PDB file of C-alpha atoms and ligand atoms in Angstrom:
ATOM      1  CA  MET A 323      20.688  -1.721  10.451  1.00 68.00           C
ATOM      2  CA  ALA A 324      18.612  -4.771   9.759  1.00 91.00           C
ATOM      3  CA  ILE A 325      14.899  -3.974   8.252  1.00 96.00           C
ATOM      4  CA  THR A 326      12.318  -4.758  10.721  1.00 96.00           C
ATOM      5  CA  LEU A 327       8.345  -6.218  10.287  1.00 98.00           C
ATOM      6  CA  ILE A 328       6.102  -3.348  11.953  1.00 97.00           C
ATOM      7  CA  ASP A 329       3.526  -4.876  13.735  1.00 98.00           C
ATOM      8  CA  LEU A 330      -0.067  -4.775  12.338  1.00 98.00           C
ATOM      9  CA  PRO A 331      -1.818  -1.240  13.809  1.00 98.00           C
ATOM     10  CA  TYR A 332      -4.754  -3.480  15.131  1.00 98.00           C
ATOM     11  CA  PRO A 333      -5.540  -6.843  16.014  1.00 98.00           C
ATOM     12  CA  LYS A 334      -5.666  -9.482  13.353  1.00 98.00           C
ATOM     13  CA  ASP A 335      -9.192  -9.927  13.382  1.00 98.00           C
ATOM     14  CA  ALA A 336     -10.027  -6.165  13.563  1.00 98.00           C
ATOM     15  CA  LEU A 337     -10.959  -5.605   9.986  1.00 98.00           C
ATOM     16  CA  GLU A 338     -13.651  -8.382   9.725  1.00 98.00           C
ATOM     17  CA  PRO A 339     -15.903  -9.263   8.337  1.00 98.00           C
ATOM     18  CA  HIS A 340     -14.214  -6.736   5.413  1.00 98.00           C
ATOM     19  CA  ILE A 341     -10.505  -8.435   5.537  1.00 98.00           C
ATOM     20  CA  SER A 342     -10.418 -11.498   7.358  1.00 98.00           C
ATOM     21  CA  ALA A 343      -8.064 -12.595  10.211  1.00 98.00           C
ATOM     22  CA  ARG A 344      -6.849 -15.523   7.769  1.00 98.00           C
ATOM     23  CA  THR A 345      -6.156 -12.945   5.235  1.00 98.00           C
ATOM     24  CA  LEU A 346      -4.035 -10.718   7.681  1.00 98.00           C
ATOM     25  CA  ASP A 347      -2.065 -13.545   9.269  1.00 98.00           C
ATOM     26  CA  PHE A 348      -0.816 -14.551   5.303  1.00 98.00           C
ATOM     27  CA  HIS A 349      -0.337 -11.046   4.256  1.00 98.00           C
ATOM     28  CA  HIS A 350       1.238  -9.744   7.328  1.00 98.00           C
ATOM     29  CA  GLY A 351       3.133 -13.041   8.699  1.00 98.00           C
ATOM     30  CA  LYS A 352       4.121 -14.320   5.184  1.00 98.00           C
ATOM     31  CA  HIS A 353       4.105 -12.231   2.695  1.00 98.00           C
ATOM     32  CA  HIS A 354       5.062  -8.798   3.934  1.00 98.00           C
ATOM     33  CA  ASN A 355       7.375 -11.235   6.736  1.00 98.00           C
ATOM     34  CA  ALA A 356       9.253 -12.634   3.539  1.00 98.00           C
ATOM     35  CA  TYR A 357       9.532  -9.141   2.042  1.00 98.00           C
ATOM     36  CA  VAL A 358      11.463  -8.315   4.964  1.00 98.00           C
ATOM     37  CA  VAL A 359      13.442 -11.442   5.394  1.00 98.00           C
ATOM     38  CA  ASN A 360      14.746 -10.971   1.686  1.00 98.00           C
ATOM     39  CA  THR A 361      15.679  -7.414   1.714  1.00 98.00           C
ATOM     40  CA  ASN A 362      17.776  -8.356   5.166  1.00 98.00           C
ATOM     41  CA  ASN A 363      19.422 -11.306   3.330  1.00 98.00           C
ATOM     42  CA  LEU A 364      20.042  -8.983   0.123  1.00 98.00           C
ATOM     43  CA  ILE A 365      21.850  -6.035   2.050  1.00 97.00           C
ATOM     44  CA  LYS A 366      23.751  -8.078   4.122  1.00 97.00           C
ATOM     45  CA  GLY A 367      27.632  -7.698   3.784  1.00 95.00           C
ATOM     46  CA  THR A 368      26.653  -4.580   0.984  1.00 96.00           C
ATOM     47  CA  GLU A 369      27.459  -1.252   1.296  1.00 95.00           C
ATOM     48  CA  LEU A 370      23.762  -1.044   1.705  1.00 96.00           C
ATOM     49  CA  GLU A 371      23.379  -2.689   4.925  1.00 95.00           C
ATOM     50  CA  ASP A 372      23.279   0.350   7.276  1.00 94.00           C
ATOM     51  CA  LEU A 373      20.976   2.479   5.122  1.00 97.00           C
ATOM     52  CA  ASP A 374      17.388   2.956   6.018  1.00 97.00           C
ATOM     53  CA  LEU A 375      14.637   1.392   4.278  1.00 98.00           C
ATOM     54  CA  GLU A 376      13.806   4.663   2.112  1.00 97.00           C
ATOM     55  CA  THR A 377      17.328   4.921   0.891  1.00 97.00           C
ATOM     56  CA  ILE A 378      17.641   1.590   0.039  1.00 98.00           C
ATOM     57  CA  ILE A 379      14.371   1.684  -1.750  1.00 98.00           C
ATOM     58  CA  ARG A 380      15.557   5.117  -4.044  1.00 97.00           C
ATOM     59  CA  LYS A 381      19.056   3.499  -4.592  1.00 97.00           C
ATOM     60  CA  SER A 382      17.848   0.074  -5.716  1.00 97.00           C
ATOM     61  CA  ALA A 383      15.094   1.720  -7.761  1.00 97.00           C
ATOM     62  CA  ILE A 384      17.927   3.336 -10.353  1.00 96.00           C
ATOM     63  CA  ASP A 385      20.455   0.309 -10.281  1.00 95.00           C
ATOM     64  CA  PRO A 386      19.143  -2.232 -12.691  1.00 95.00           C
ATOM     65  CA  ALA A 387      21.640  -4.395 -11.261  1.00 95.00           C
ATOM     66  CA  LYS A 388      19.565  -4.427  -7.984  1.00 96.00           C
ATOM     67  CA  ALA A 389      16.263  -5.027  -8.858  1.00 97.00           C
ATOM     68  CA  GLY A 390      15.514  -8.033  -6.887  1.00 97.00           C
ATOM     69  CA  LEU A 391      16.342  -5.855  -3.736  1.00 98.00           C
ATOM     70  CA  PHE A 392      13.976  -3.172  -5.255  1.00 98.00           C
ATOM     71  CA  ASN A 393      11.287  -5.532  -5.475  1.00 98.00           C
ATOM     72  CA  ASN A 394      11.338  -6.785  -1.916  1.00 98.00           C
ATOM     73  CA  ALA A 395      12.376  -3.520  -0.068  1.00 98.00           C
ATOM     74  CA  ALA A 396       9.558  -1.517  -1.762  1.00 98.00           C
ATOM     75  CA  GLN A 397       7.151  -4.318  -0.969  1.00 98.00           C
ATOM     76  CA  VAL A 398       8.068  -4.124   2.427  1.00 98.00           C
ATOM     77  CA  TRP A 399       7.616  -0.073   2.668  1.00 98.00           C
ATOM     78  CA  ASN A 400       4.431  -0.192   0.846  1.00 98.00           C
ATOM     79  CA  HIS A 401       2.955  -2.946   3.168  1.00 98.00           C
ATOM     80  CA  ALA A 402       4.112  -1.020   6.187  1.00 98.00           C
ATOM     81  CA  PHE A 403       2.030   1.796   4.620  1.00 98.00           C
ATOM     82  CA  TYR A 404      -0.871  -0.007   3.550  1.00 98.00           C
ATOM     83  CA  TRP A 405      -1.622  -1.577   6.827  1.00 98.00           C
ATOM     84  CA  ARG A 406      -2.069   2.271   8.324  1.00 98.00           C
ATOM     85  CA  CYS A 407      -4.244   3.039   5.626  1.00 98.00           C
ATOM     86  CA  MET A 408      -6.654   0.831   7.236  1.00 98.00           C
ATOM     87  CA  LYS A 409      -8.758   1.181  10.264  1.00 98.00           C
ATOM     88  CA  PRO A 410     -11.782  -0.624  12.263  1.00 98.00           C
ATOM     89  CA  GLY A 411     -14.852   1.326  11.315  1.00 97.00           C
ATOM     90  CA  GLY A 412     -12.888   3.235   8.638  1.00 98.00           C
ATOM     91  CA  GLY A 413     -13.871   4.473   5.006  1.00 98.00           C
ATOM     92  CA  GLY A 414     -16.506   6.875   3.490  1.00 96.00           C
ATOM     93  CA  ALA A 415     -16.228  10.097   3.160  1.00 96.00           C
ATOM     94  CA  PRO A 416     -12.949  12.032   4.506  1.00 97.00           C
ATOM     95  CA  THR A 417     -13.046  15.038   6.514  1.00 94.00           C
ATOM     96  CA  GLY A 418     -10.297  17.622   7.185  1.00 94.00           C
ATOM     97  CA  ALA A 419      -7.717  18.933   4.980  1.00 97.00           C
ATOM     98  CA  VAL A 420      -7.572  16.005   2.834  1.00 98.00           C
ATOM     99  CA  ALA A 421     -11.413  16.277   2.018  1.00 98.00           C
ATOM    100  CA  LYS A 422     -11.114  20.146   0.986  1.00 98.00           C
ATOM    101  CA  LYS A 423      -7.867  19.251  -1.484  1.00 98.00           C
ATOM    102  CA  ILE A 424      -9.693  16.340  -2.852  1.00 98.00           C
ATOM    103  CA  ASP A 425     -12.870  18.393  -3.829  1.00 98.00           C
ATOM    104  CA  ALA A 426     -10.492  21.047  -4.887  1.00 98.00           C
ATOM    105  CA  ASP A 427      -8.114  18.844  -7.104  1.00 98.00           C
ATOM    106  CA  PHE A 428     -11.015  15.972  -8.310  1.00 98.00           C
ATOM    107  CA  GLY A 429     -14.213  18.156  -8.329  1.00 98.00           C
ATOM    108  CA  SER A 430     -15.821  15.867  -5.448  1.00 98.00           C
ATOM    109  CA  TYR A 431     -15.214  12.471  -3.221  1.00 98.00           C
ATOM    110  CA  ALA A 432     -17.312  11.019  -5.747  1.00 98.00           C
ATOM    111  CA  ALA A 433     -14.673  11.477  -8.754  1.00 98.00           C
ATOM    112  CA  PHE A 434     -12.062  10.838  -6.386  1.00 98.00           C
ATOM    113  CA  VAL A 435     -13.559   7.488  -5.702  1.00 98.00           C
ATOM    114  CA  GLU A 436     -14.366   6.584  -9.138  1.00 98.00           C
ATOM    115  CA  ALA A 437     -10.664   7.142 -10.335  1.00 98.00           C
ATOM    116  CA  PHE A 438      -8.901   5.206  -6.987  1.00 98.00           C
ATOM    117  CA  LYS A 439     -11.731   2.473  -7.764  1.00 98.00           C
ATOM    118  CA  ASN A 440     -10.931   2.413 -11.709  1.00 98.00           C
ATOM    119  CA  ALA A 441      -6.828   2.309 -11.031  1.00 98.00           C
ATOM    120  CA  GLY A 442      -7.115  -0.296  -8.865  1.00 98.00           C
ATOM    121  CA  ALA A 443      -9.473  -2.568 -11.055  1.00 97.00           C
ATOM    122  CA  THR A 444      -7.267  -1.618 -14.116  1.00 97.00           C
ATOM    123  CA  GLN A 445      -4.073  -2.578 -12.806  1.00 96.00           C
ATOM    124  CA  PHE A 446      -3.530  -5.704 -14.471  1.00 95.00           C
ATOM    125  CA  GLY A 447      -1.959  -8.308 -12.674  1.00 95.00           C
ATOM    126  CA  SER A 448      -0.230  -7.327  -9.216  1.00 97.00           C
ATOM    127  CA  GLY A 449       0.441  -4.107  -7.915  1.00 98.00           C
ATOM    128  CA  TRP A 450      -0.932  -1.017  -6.138  1.00 98.00           C
ATOM    129  CA  ALA A 451      -3.466   2.001  -6.512  1.00 98.00           C
ATOM    130  CA  TRP A 452      -2.328   5.398  -4.900  1.00 98.00           C
ATOM    131  CA  LEU A 453      -3.784   8.897  -3.814  1.00 98.00           C
ATOM    132  CA  ILE A 454      -0.589  10.573  -4.053  1.00 98.00           C
ATOM    133  CA  LEU A 455       0.578  14.550  -3.601  1.00 97.00           C
ATOM    134  CA  ASP A 456       2.614  15.334  -6.523  1.00 95.00           C
ATOM    135  CA  ASN A 457       3.753  18.740  -7.286  1.00 93.00           C
ATOM    136  CA  GLY A 458       0.989  19.822  -5.047  1.00 95.00           C
ATOM    137  CA  LYS A 459      -2.030  18.463  -6.415  1.00 97.00           C
ATOM    138  CA  LEU A 460      -3.315  14.854  -5.914  1.00 98.00           C
ATOM    139  CA  LYS A 461      -3.512  12.493  -8.434  1.00 98.00           C
ATOM    140  CA  VAL A 462      -4.650   8.967  -8.347  1.00 98.00           C
ATOM    141  CA  VAL A 463      -2.217   6.901 -10.064  1.00 98.00           C
ATOM    142  CA  LYS A 464      -1.621   2.728  -9.960  1.00 98.00           C
ATOM    143  CA  THR A 465       1.770   0.996 -10.212  1.00 98.00           C
ATOM    144  CA  GLY A 466       2.804  -2.375 -11.198  1.00 98.00           C
ATOM    145  CA  ASN A 467       4.149  -5.033  -8.712  1.00 97.00           C
ATOM    146  CA  ALA A 468       6.430  -3.368  -6.011  1.00 97.00           C
ATOM    147  CA  ASP A 469       6.545   0.068  -7.741  1.00 98.00           C
ATOM    148  CA  THR A 470       5.734   2.844  -5.272  1.00 98.00           C
ATOM    149  CA  PRO A 471       5.515   6.520  -5.253  1.00 97.00           C
ATOM    150  CA  LEU A 472       8.796   6.847  -3.125  1.00 95.00           C
ATOM    151  CA  ALA A 473      11.014   5.930  -6.606  1.00 96.00           C
ATOM    152  CA  HIS A 474       9.321   8.580  -8.616  1.00 95.00           C
ATOM    153  CA  ASN A 475       9.865  11.748  -5.888  1.00 92.00           C
ATOM    154  CA  GLN A 476       6.218  11.198  -5.371  1.00 96.00           C
ATOM    155  CA  LYS A 477       4.383  11.530  -1.962  1.00 97.00           C
ATOM    156  CA  ALA A 478       2.126   8.541  -1.099  1.00 98.00           C
ATOM    157  CA  LEU A 479      -1.039   9.629   0.645  1.00 98.00           C
ATOM    158  CA  LEU A 480      -2.970   6.310   0.542  1.00 98.00           C
ATOM    159  CA  THR A 481      -2.712   3.261  -0.774  1.00 98.00           C
ATOM    160  CA  VAL A 482      -4.780   0.047  -1.571  1.00 98.00           C
ATOM    161  CA  ASP A 483      -2.703  -3.504  -2.199  1.00 98.00           C
ATOM    162  CA  VAL A 484      -4.330  -5.331  -5.313  1.00 98.00           C
ATOM    163  CA  TRP A 485      -2.014  -8.056  -5.380  1.00 98.00           C
ATOM    164  CA  GLU A 486      -4.396 -11.259  -5.422  1.00 97.00           C
ATOM    165  CA  HIS A 487      -2.792 -12.426  -2.156  1.00 97.00           C
ATOM    166  CA  ALA A 488      -4.355  -8.781  -0.437  1.00 98.00           C
ATOM    167  CA  TYR A 489      -7.974 -10.186  -1.252  1.00 98.00           C
ATOM    168  CA  TYR A 490      -8.308 -13.778  -2.961  1.00 98.00           C
ATOM    169  CA  LEU A 491      -9.067 -15.545   0.475  1.00 98.00           C
ATOM    170  CA  ASP A 492     -11.994 -13.266   1.181  1.00 98.00           C
ATOM    171  CA  TYR A 493     -13.457 -11.968  -2.420  1.00 98.00           C
ATOM    172  CA  GLN A 494     -11.606 -14.582  -4.833  1.00 97.00           C
ATOM    173  CA  ASN A 495     -11.829 -12.917  -8.171  1.00 96.00           C
ATOM    174  CA  ARG A 496     -14.086 -10.071  -7.077  1.00 97.00           C
ATOM    175  CA  ARG A 497     -11.466  -7.471  -6.879  1.00 98.00           C
ATOM    176  CA  PRO A 498     -13.539  -4.540  -7.262  1.00 98.00           C
ATOM    177  CA  ASP A 499     -15.853  -5.591  -4.505  1.00 98.00           C
ATOM    178  CA  TYR A 500     -12.333  -5.391  -2.413  1.00 98.00           C
ATOM    179  CA  LEU A 501     -12.112  -2.423  -3.622  1.00 98.00           C
ATOM    180  CA  THR A 502     -15.825  -0.631  -2.999  1.00 98.00           C
ATOM    181  CA  THR A 503     -15.479  -2.299   0.596  1.00 98.00           C
ATOM    182  CA  PHE A 504     -11.925  -0.780   1.290  1.00 98.00           C
ATOM    183  CA  ILE A 505     -13.232   2.344   0.336  1.00 98.00           C
ATOM    184  CA  ASP A 506     -16.632   2.499   2.097  1.00 98.00           C
ATOM    185  CA  LYS A 507     -15.293   0.538   5.214  1.00 98.00           C
ATOM    186  CA  LEU A 508     -11.543   0.651   6.148  1.00 98.00           C
ATOM    187  CA  ILE A 509      -9.948   3.824   4.959  1.00 98.00           C
ATOM    188  CA  ASN A 510      -8.130   5.572   7.574  1.00 98.00           C
ATOM    189  CA  TRP A 511      -8.512   9.330   6.757  1.00 98.00           C
ATOM    190  CA  ASP A 512      -7.138  10.268  10.193  1.00 98.00           C
ATOM    191  CA  PHE A 513      -3.605   8.520   8.679  1.00 98.00           C
ATOM    192  CA  VAL A 514      -4.080   9.873   4.815  1.00 98.00           C
ATOM    193  CA  ASN A 515      -4.485  13.574   6.753  1.00 98.00           C
ATOM    194  CA  SER A 516      -1.483  13.100   8.830  1.00 98.00           C
ATOM    195  CA  CYS A 517       0.644  12.143   5.836  1.00 97.00           C
ATOM    196  CA  LEU A 518      -0.559  15.360   3.996  1.00 93.00           C
TER     197      LEU A 518
HETATM  198 MN1   MN B 939       0.722  -7.685  -0.625  1.00 79.54          MN
END
């Protein structure tokens, strides 16, 4: 089956003024789309052609000869996940099961925020910061480039893209401001709860 580009779960201007329509136009329409096109080109005519995206990611993650495919396929998945981690009017302290689990595993929401911001700010170069479930415990981790918790048998609950293309048009070099805005104004905790 061909890998497809999912639609954004909101209009392109829905996250303004925090993330502009121009950023989403490039990020979804150009960057995410290119990963989809590249993945389809790389699986065409191979034994991976009819597999689902998650299987393609897991198989290519452990095959050094398929590093190029892994980079593109993982980026397809990471971006599809990232769009759903945001919503207009989101952000701030969570509710529901994830709120209780954050208090239990990090001590407080403030401690989670500090860990998540730190992971995003200290990921050198391109990558992602994540809230994951690992052996029943919440953890904050960062991954470089296309790397993804899927490849490490961890369950992703929340991610923020810290590649420059995610924020440069709106924040230029101010990655920490983008991270603060993501946390305070954009996180879709309903989605995070649905993943838990
Ligand atoms: Mn991106």
